[in-house]
Short mmCIF file of N, CA and C in Angstrom, two decimals:
data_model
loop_
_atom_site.label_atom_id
_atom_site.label_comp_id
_atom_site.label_asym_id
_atom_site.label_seq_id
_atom_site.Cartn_x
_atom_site.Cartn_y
_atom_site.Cartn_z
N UNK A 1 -26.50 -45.68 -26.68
CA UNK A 1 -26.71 -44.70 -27.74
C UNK A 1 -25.36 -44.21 -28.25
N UNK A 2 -25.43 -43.84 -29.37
CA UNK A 2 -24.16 -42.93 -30.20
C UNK A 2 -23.61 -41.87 -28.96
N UNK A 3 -24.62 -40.63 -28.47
CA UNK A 3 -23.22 -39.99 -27.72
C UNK A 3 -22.67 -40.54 -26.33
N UNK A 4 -23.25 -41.83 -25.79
CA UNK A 4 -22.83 -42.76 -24.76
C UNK A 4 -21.56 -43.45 -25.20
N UNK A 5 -21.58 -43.93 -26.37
CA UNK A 5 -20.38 -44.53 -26.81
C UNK A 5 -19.21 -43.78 -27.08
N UNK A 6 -19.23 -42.37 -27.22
CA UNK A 6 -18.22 -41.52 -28.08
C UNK A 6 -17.32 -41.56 -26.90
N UNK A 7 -17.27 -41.39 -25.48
CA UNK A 7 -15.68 -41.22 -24.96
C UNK A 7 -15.12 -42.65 -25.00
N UNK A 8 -15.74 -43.46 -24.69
CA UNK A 8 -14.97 -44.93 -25.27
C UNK A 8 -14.80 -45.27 -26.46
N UNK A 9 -15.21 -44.63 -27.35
CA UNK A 9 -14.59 -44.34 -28.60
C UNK A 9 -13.52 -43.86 -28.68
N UNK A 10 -13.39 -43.04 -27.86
CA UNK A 10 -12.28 -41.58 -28.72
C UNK A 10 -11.34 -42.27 -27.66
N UNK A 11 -11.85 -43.13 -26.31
CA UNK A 11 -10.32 -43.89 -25.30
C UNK A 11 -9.88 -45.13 -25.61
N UNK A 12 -10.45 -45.81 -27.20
CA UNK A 12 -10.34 -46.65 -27.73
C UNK A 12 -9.32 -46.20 -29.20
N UNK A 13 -9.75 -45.09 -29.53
CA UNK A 13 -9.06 -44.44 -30.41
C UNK A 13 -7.55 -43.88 -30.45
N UNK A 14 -7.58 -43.66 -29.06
CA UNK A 14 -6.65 -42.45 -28.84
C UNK A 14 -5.64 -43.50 -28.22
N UNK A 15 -5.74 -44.69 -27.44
CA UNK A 15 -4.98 -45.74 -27.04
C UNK A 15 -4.59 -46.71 -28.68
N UNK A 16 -5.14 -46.58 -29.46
CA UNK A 16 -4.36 -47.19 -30.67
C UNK A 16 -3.57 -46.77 -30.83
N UNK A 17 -3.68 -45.09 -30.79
CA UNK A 17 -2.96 -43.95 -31.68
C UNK A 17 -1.65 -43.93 -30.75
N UNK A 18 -1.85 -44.10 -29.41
CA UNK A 18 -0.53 -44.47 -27.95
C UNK A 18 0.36 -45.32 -28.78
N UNK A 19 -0.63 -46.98 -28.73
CA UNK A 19 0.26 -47.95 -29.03
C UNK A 19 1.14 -47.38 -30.44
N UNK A 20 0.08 -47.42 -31.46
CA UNK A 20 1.39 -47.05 -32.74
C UNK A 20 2.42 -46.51 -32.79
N UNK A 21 2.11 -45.22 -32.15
CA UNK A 21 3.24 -44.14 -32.30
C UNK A 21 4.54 -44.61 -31.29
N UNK A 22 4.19 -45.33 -29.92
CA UNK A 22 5.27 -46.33 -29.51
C UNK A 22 5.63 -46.93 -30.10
N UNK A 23 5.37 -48.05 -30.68
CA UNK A 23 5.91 -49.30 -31.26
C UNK A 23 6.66 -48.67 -32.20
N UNK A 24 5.84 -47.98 -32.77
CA UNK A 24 6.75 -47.41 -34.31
C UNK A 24 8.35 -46.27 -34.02
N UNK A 25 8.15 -46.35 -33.04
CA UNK A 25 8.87 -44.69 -32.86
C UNK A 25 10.26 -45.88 -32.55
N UNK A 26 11.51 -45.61 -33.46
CA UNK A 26 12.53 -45.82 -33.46
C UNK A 26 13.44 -46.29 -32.00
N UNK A 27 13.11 -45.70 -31.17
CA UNK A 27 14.05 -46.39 -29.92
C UNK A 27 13.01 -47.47 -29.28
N UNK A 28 11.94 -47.78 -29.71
CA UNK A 28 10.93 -48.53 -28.75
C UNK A 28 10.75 -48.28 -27.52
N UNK A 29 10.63 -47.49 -27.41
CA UNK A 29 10.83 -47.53 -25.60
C UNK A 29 9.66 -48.31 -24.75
N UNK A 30 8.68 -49.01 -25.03
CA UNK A 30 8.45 -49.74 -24.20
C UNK A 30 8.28 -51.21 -25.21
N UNK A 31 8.73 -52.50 -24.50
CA UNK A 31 9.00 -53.84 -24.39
C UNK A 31 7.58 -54.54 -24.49
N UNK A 32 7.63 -55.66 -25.24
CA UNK A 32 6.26 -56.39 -25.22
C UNK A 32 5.77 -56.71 -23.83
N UNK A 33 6.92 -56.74 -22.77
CA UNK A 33 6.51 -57.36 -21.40
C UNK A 33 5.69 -56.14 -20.40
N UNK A 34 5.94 -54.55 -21.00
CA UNK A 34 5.48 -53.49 -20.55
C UNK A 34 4.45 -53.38 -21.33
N UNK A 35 3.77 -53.60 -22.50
CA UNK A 35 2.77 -53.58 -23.32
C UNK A 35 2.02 -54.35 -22.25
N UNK A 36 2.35 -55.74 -21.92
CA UNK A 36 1.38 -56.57 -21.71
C UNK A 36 0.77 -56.03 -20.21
N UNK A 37 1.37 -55.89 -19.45
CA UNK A 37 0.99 -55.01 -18.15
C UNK A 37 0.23 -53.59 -18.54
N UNK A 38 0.29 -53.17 -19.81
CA UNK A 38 -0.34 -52.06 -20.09
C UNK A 38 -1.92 -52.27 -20.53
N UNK A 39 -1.90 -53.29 -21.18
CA UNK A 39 -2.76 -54.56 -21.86
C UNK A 39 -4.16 -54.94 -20.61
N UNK A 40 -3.41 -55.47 -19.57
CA UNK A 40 -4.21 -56.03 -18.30
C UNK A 40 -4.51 -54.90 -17.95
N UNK A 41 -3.60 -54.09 -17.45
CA UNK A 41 -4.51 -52.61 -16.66
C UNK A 41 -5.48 -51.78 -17.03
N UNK A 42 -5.35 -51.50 -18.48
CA UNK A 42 -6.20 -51.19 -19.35
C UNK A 42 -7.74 -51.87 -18.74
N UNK A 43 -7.52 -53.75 -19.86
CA UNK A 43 -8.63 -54.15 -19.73
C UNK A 43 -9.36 -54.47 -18.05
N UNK A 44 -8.37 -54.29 -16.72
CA UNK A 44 -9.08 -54.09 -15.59
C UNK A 44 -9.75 -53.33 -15.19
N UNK A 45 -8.76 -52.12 -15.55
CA UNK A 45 -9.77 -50.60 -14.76
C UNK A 45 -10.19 -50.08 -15.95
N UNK A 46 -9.78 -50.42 -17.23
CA UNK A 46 -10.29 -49.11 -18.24
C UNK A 46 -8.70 -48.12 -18.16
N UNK A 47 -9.32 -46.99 -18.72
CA UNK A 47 -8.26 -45.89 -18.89
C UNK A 47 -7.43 -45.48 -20.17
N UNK A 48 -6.72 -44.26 -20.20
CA UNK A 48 -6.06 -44.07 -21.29
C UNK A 48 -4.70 -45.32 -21.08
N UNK A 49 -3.75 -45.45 -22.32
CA UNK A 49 -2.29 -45.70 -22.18
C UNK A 49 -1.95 -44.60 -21.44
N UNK A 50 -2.41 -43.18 -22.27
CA UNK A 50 -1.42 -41.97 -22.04
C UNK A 50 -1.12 -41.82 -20.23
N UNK A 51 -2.08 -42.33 -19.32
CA UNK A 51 -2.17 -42.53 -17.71
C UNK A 51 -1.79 -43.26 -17.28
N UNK A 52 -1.88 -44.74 -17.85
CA UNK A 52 -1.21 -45.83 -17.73
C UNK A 52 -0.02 -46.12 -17.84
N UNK A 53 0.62 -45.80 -18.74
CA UNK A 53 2.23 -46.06 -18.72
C UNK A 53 2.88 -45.18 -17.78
N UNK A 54 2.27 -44.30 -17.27
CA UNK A 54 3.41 -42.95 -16.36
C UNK A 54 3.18 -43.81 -14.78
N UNK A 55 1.76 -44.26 -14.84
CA UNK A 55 1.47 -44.34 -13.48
C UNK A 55 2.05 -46.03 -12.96
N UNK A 56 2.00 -46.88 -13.96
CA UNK A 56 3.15 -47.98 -14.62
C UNK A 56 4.83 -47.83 -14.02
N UNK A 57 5.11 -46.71 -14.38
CA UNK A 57 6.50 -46.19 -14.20
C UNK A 57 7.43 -46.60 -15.09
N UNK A 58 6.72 -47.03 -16.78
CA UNK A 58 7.24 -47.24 -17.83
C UNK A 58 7.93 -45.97 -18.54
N UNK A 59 6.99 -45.30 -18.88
CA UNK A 59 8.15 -43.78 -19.13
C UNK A 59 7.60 -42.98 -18.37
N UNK A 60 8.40 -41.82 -18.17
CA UNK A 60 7.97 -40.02 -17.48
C UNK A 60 7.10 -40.30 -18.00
N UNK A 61 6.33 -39.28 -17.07
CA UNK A 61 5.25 -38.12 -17.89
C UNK A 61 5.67 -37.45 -19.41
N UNK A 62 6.67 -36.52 -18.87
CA UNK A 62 7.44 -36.18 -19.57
C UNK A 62 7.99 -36.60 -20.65
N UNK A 63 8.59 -38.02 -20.49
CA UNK A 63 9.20 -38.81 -21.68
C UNK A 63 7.80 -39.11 -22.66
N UNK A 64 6.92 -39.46 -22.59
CA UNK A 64 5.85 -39.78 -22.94
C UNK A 64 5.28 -38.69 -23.83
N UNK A 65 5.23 -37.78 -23.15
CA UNK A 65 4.63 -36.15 -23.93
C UNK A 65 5.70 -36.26 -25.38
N UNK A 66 7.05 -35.81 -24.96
CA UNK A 66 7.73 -36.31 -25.56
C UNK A 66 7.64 -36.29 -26.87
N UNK A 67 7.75 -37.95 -26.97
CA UNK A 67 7.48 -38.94 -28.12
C UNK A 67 6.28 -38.52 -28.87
N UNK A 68 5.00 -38.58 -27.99
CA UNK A 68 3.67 -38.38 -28.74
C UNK A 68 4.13 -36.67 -29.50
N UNK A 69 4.27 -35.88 -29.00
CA UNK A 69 4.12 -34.35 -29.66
C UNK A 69 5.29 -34.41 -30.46
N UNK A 70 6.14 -35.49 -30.41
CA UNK A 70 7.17 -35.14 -31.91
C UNK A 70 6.84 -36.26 -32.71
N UNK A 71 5.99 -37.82 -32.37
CA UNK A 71 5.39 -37.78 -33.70
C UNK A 71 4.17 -37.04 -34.27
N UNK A 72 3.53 -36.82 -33.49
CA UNK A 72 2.46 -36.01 -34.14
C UNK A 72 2.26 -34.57 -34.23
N UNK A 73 3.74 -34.04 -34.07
CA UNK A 73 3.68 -32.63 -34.50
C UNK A 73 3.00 -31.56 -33.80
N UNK A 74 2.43 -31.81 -32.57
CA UNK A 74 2.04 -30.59 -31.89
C UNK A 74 2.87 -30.18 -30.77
N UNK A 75 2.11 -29.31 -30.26
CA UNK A 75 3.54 -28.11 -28.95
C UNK A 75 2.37 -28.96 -27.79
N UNK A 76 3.47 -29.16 -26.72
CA UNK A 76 3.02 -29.51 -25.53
C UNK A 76 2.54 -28.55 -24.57
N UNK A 77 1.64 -28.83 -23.80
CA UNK A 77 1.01 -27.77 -22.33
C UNK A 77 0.93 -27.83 -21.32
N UNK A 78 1.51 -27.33 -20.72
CA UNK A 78 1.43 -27.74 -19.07
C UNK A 78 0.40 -26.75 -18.57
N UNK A 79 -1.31 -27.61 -18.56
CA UNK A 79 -1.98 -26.83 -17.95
C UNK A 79 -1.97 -25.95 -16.67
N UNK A 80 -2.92 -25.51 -16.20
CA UNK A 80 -2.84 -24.56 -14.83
C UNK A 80 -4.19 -23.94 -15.00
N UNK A 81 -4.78 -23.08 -13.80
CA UNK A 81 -6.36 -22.90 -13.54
C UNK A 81 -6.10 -21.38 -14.19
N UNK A 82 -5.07 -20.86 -14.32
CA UNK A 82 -4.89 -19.63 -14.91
C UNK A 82 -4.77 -19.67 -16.27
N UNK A 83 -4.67 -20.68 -17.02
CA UNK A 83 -4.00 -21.38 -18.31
C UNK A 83 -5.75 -21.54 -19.22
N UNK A 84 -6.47 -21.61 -18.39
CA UNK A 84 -7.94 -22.02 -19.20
C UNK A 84 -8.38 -20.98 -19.52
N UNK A 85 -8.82 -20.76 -21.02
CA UNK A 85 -9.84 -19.88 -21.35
C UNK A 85 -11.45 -20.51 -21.54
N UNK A 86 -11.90 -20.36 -19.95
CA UNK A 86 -13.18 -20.60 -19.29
C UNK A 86 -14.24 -19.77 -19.85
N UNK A 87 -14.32 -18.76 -20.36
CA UNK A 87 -15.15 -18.01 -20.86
C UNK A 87 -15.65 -18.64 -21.49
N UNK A 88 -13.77 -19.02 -22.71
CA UNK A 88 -14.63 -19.60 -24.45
C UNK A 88 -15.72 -20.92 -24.19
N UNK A 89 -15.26 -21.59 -22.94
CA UNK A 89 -15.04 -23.10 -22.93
C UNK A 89 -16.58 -22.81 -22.40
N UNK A 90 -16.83 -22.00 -21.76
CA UNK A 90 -18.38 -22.09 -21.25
C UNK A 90 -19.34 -21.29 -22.10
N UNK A 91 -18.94 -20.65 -22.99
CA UNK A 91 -19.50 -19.98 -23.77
C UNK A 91 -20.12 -20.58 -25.47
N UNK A 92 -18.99 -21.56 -26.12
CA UNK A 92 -18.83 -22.41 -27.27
C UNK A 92 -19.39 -23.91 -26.87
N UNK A 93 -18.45 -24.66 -25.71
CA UNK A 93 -18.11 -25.94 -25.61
C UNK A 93 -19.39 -26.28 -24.58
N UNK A 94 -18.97 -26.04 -23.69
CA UNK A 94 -19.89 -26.95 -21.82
C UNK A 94 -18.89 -27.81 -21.68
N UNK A 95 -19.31 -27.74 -20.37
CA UNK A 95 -18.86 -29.11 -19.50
C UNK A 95 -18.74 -30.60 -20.52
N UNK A 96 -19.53 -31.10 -20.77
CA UNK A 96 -19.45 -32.14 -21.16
C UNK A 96 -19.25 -32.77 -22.52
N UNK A 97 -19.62 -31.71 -23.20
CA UNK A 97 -18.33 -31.74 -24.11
C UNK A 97 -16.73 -31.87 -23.53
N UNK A 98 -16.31 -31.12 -23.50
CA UNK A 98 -14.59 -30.89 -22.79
C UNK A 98 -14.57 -31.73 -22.22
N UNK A 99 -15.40 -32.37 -21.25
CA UNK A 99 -14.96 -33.36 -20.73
C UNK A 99 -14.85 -34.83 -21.64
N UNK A 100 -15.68 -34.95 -21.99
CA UNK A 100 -16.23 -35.85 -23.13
C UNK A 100 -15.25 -36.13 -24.23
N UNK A 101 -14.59 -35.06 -24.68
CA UNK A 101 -13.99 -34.84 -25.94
C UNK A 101 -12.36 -35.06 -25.37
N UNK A 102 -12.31 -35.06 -23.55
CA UNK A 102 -10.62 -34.54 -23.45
C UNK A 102 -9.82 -33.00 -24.08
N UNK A 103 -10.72 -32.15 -24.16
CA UNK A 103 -10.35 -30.62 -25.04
C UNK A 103 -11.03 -29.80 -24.07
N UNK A 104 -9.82 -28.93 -23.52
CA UNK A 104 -10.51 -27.65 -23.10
C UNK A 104 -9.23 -26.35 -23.70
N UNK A 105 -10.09 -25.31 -23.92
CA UNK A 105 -9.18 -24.06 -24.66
C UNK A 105 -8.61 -23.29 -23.72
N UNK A 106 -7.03 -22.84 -24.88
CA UNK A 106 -6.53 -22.45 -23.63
C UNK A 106 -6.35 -20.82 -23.75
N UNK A 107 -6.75 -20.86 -25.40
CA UNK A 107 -6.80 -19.06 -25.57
C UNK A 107 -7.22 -18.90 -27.23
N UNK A 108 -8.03 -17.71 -27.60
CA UNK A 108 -8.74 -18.01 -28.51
C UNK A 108 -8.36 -16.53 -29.01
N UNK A 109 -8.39 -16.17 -30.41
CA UNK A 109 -8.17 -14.95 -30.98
C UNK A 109 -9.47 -14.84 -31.79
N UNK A 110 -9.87 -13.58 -31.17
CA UNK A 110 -11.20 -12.95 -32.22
C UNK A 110 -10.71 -12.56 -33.70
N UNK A 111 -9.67 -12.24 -33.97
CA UNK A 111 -9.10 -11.63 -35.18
C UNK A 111 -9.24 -12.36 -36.38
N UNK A 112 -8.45 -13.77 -35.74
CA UNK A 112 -7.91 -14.82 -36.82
C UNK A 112 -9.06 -16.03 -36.84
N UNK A 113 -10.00 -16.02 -35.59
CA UNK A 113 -11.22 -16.57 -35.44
C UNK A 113 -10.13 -18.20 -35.32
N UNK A 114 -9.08 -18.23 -34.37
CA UNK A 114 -8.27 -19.40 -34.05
C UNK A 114 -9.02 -19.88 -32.13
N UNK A 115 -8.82 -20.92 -32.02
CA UNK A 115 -8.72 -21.18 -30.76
C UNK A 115 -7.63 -22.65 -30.52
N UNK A 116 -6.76 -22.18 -28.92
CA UNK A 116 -5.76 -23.22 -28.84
C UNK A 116 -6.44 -24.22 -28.08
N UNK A 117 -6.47 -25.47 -28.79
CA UNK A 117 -7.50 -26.12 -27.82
C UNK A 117 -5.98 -27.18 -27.77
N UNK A 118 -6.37 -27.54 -25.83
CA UNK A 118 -5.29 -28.89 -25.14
C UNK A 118 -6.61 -29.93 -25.90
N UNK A 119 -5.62 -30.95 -26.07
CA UNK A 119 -6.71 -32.27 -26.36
C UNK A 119 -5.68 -33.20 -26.12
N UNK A 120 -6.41 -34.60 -26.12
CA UNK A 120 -5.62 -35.54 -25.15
C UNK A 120 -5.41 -36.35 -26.91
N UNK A 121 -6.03 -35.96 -28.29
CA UNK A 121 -6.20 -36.38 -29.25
C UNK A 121 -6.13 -35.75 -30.07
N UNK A 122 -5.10 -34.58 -30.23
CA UNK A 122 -4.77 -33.61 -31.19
C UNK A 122 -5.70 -33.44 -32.80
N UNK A 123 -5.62 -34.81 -32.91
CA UNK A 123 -5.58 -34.90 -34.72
C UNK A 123 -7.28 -35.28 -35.08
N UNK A 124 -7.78 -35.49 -33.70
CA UNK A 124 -9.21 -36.08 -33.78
C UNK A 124 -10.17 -35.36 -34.91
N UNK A 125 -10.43 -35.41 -36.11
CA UNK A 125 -11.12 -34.55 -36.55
C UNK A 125 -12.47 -33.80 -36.53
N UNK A 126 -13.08 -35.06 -35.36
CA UNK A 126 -14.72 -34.82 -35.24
C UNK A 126 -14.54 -33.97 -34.18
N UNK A 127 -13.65 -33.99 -33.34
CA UNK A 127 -13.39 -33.16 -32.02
C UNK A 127 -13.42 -31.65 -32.96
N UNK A 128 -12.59 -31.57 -33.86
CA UNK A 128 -12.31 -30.09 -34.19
C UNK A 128 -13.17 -29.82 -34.66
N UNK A 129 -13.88 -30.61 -35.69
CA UNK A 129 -15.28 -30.03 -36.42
C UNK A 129 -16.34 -29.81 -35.69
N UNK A 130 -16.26 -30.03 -34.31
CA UNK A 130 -17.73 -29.83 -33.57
C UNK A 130 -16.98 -28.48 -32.99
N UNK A 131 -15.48 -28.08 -32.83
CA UNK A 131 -15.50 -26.88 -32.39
C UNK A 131 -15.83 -26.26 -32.83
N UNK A 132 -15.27 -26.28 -34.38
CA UNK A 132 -15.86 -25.50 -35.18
C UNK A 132 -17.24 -24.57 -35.58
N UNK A 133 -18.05 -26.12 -35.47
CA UNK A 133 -19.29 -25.58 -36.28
C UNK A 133 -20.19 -25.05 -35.04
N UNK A 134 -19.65 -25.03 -33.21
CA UNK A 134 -20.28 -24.59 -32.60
C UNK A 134 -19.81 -23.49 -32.40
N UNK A 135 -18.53 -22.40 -32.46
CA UNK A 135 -17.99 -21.26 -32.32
C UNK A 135 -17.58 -20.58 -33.53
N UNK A 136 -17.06 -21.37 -34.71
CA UNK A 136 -16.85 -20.47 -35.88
C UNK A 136 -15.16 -20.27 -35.90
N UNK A 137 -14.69 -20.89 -34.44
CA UNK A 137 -12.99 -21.07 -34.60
C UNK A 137 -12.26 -22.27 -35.15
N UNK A 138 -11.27 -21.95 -35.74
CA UNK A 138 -10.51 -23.11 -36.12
C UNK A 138 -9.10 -23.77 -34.77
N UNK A 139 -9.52 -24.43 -34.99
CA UNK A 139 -8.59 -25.27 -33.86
C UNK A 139 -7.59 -25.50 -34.14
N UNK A 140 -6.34 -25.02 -33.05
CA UNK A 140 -5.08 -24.53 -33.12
C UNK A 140 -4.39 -25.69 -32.14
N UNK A 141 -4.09 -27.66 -32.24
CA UNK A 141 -4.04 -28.67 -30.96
C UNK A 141 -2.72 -28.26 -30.22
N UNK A 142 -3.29 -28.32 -28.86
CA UNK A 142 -2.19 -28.43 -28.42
C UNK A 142 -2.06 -29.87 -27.76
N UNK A 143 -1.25 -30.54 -27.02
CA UNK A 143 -0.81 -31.55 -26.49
C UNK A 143 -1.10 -32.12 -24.53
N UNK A 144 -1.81 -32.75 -24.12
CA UNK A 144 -1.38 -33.03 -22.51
C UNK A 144 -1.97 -34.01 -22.31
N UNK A 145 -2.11 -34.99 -21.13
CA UNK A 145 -1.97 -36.42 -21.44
C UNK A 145 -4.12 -36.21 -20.81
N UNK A 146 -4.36 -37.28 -21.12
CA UNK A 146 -5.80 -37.24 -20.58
C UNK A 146 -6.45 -37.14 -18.96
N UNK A 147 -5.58 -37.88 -18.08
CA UNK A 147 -5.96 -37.38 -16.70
C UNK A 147 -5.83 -35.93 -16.42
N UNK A 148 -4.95 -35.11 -16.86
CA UNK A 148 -4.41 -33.91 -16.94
C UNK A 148 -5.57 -32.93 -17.28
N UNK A 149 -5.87 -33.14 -18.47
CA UNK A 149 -7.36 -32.70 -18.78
C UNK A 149 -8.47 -32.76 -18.26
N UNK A 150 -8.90 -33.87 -17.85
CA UNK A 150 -10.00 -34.39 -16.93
C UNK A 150 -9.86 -33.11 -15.67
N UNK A 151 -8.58 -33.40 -15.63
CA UNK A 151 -8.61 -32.94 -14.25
C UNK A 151 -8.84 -31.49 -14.29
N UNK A 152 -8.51 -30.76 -14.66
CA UNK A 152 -8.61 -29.10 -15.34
C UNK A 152 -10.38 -29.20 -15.89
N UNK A 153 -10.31 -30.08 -16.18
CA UNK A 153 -12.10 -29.59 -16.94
C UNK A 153 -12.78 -29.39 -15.81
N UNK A 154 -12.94 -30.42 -15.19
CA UNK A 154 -13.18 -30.58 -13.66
C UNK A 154 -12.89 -29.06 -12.72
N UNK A 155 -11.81 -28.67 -12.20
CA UNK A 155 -11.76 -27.86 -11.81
C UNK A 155 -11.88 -26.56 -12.46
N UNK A 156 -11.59 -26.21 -13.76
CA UNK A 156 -12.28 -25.23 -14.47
C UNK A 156 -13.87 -24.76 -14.22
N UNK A 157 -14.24 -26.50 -14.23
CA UNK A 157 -16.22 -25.62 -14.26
C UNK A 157 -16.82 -25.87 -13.05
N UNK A 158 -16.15 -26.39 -11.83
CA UNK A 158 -16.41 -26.44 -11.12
C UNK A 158 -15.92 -24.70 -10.23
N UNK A 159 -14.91 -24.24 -10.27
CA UNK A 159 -15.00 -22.98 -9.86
C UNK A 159 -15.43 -21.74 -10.51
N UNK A 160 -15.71 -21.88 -11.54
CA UNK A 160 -16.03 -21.18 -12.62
C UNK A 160 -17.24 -20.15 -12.76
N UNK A 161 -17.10 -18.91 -12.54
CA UNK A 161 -19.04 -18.13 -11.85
C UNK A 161 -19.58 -18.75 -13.49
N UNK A 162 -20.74 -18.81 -13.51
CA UNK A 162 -21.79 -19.05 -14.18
C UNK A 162 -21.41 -17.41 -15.47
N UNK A 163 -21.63 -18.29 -16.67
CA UNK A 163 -21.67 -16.81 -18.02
C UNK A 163 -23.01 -16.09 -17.72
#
C-alpha cells in the first residue's frame, strides 16, 4: 500500500539527495571506489547513505553533517532526551509518523505558530505539509543524520508518560 511504501520512499529519496549533494559538492570527498562500497551496503542491508558512509569510515559524522547543512542551508542538531519537544510530538505527530517521516520536534512557538522540526530530509515537502495541516505550525528544518533520529524517536516515546 501507499503508506507502506512512504519510508522507502523518503530512504530512496533522501539517499539521492546524499549522493548529489556529494558528488556535486566541490572537494568530492568521497571516490567512485567509496560510492561503490556505499552502493553494496546499501543494496545488502538497506539503510540511509547518511549511516552508511560514517559507519564506512568514509567521512565523520561530523564531516558529513557538514557538507549536507551547507548545501542545503539548514542549522545542524545534536539531539538529546532533553532536546525533544515530546508533548508537541505526541500531541500533533505520533509515533509513527516521526518515526516514519525521520522528524521529531525540537521546540515549537505558540506565538509565531513555528515548530523546529530535526528531519533526516530537511526540504521534504510532504513531510512539512503533513505537519502542517495536522498542528497549524510551520516548519522551522533542522538537520541530523537518520539513525540519530530513529534513535531519539524511539527513546522519546518509549519513556514518554502518555498525554
Amino acid at each position: 500500500t501507499k503508506r507502506e511504501e512512504e519510508p522507502r520512499n523518503i530512504r530512496t529519496s533522501l539517499n539521492l539527495l546524499v549522493l548529489q549533494t556529494l558528488r556535486d559538492a566541490p572537494s568530492r570527498p568521497l571516490s567512485e571506489k567509496h560510492w561503490e562500497k556505499v552502493w553494496r551496503t546499501e543494496f545488502r542491508d538497506g539503510g540511509f547513505y547518511g549511516d552508511i558512509i560514517p559507519e564506512l569510515g568514509f567521512l565523520s559524522r561530523k564531516a558529513l553533517l557538514s557538507h549536507l547543512a551547507q548545501a542545503w542551508e539548514v542549522p545542524i542538531v545534536e539531539l538529546s532526551k532533553d532536546s525533544i519537544d515530546i508533548a508537541f510530538a505526541r500531541r500533533y505527530l505520533g509515533e509513527k509518523f516521526c518515526k516514519d517521516s525521520l522528524a521529531i520536534p525540537i521546540a515549537h512557538d505558540d506565538t509565531t505558530k513555528t515548530v523546529k522540526l530535526v528531519m533526516a530530509y530537511p526540504h521534504n515537502p510532504h513531510i512539512r505539509e503533513k505537519v502542517y495541516l495536522r498542528s497549524g505550525y510551520v516548519v522551522k528544518p533542522y538537520l541530523a543524520l537518520p539513525a540519530e533520529i530513529a534513535f531519539w524517536v524511539q527513546e522519546a516515546f518509549s519513556s514518554a508518560q502518555p498525554a
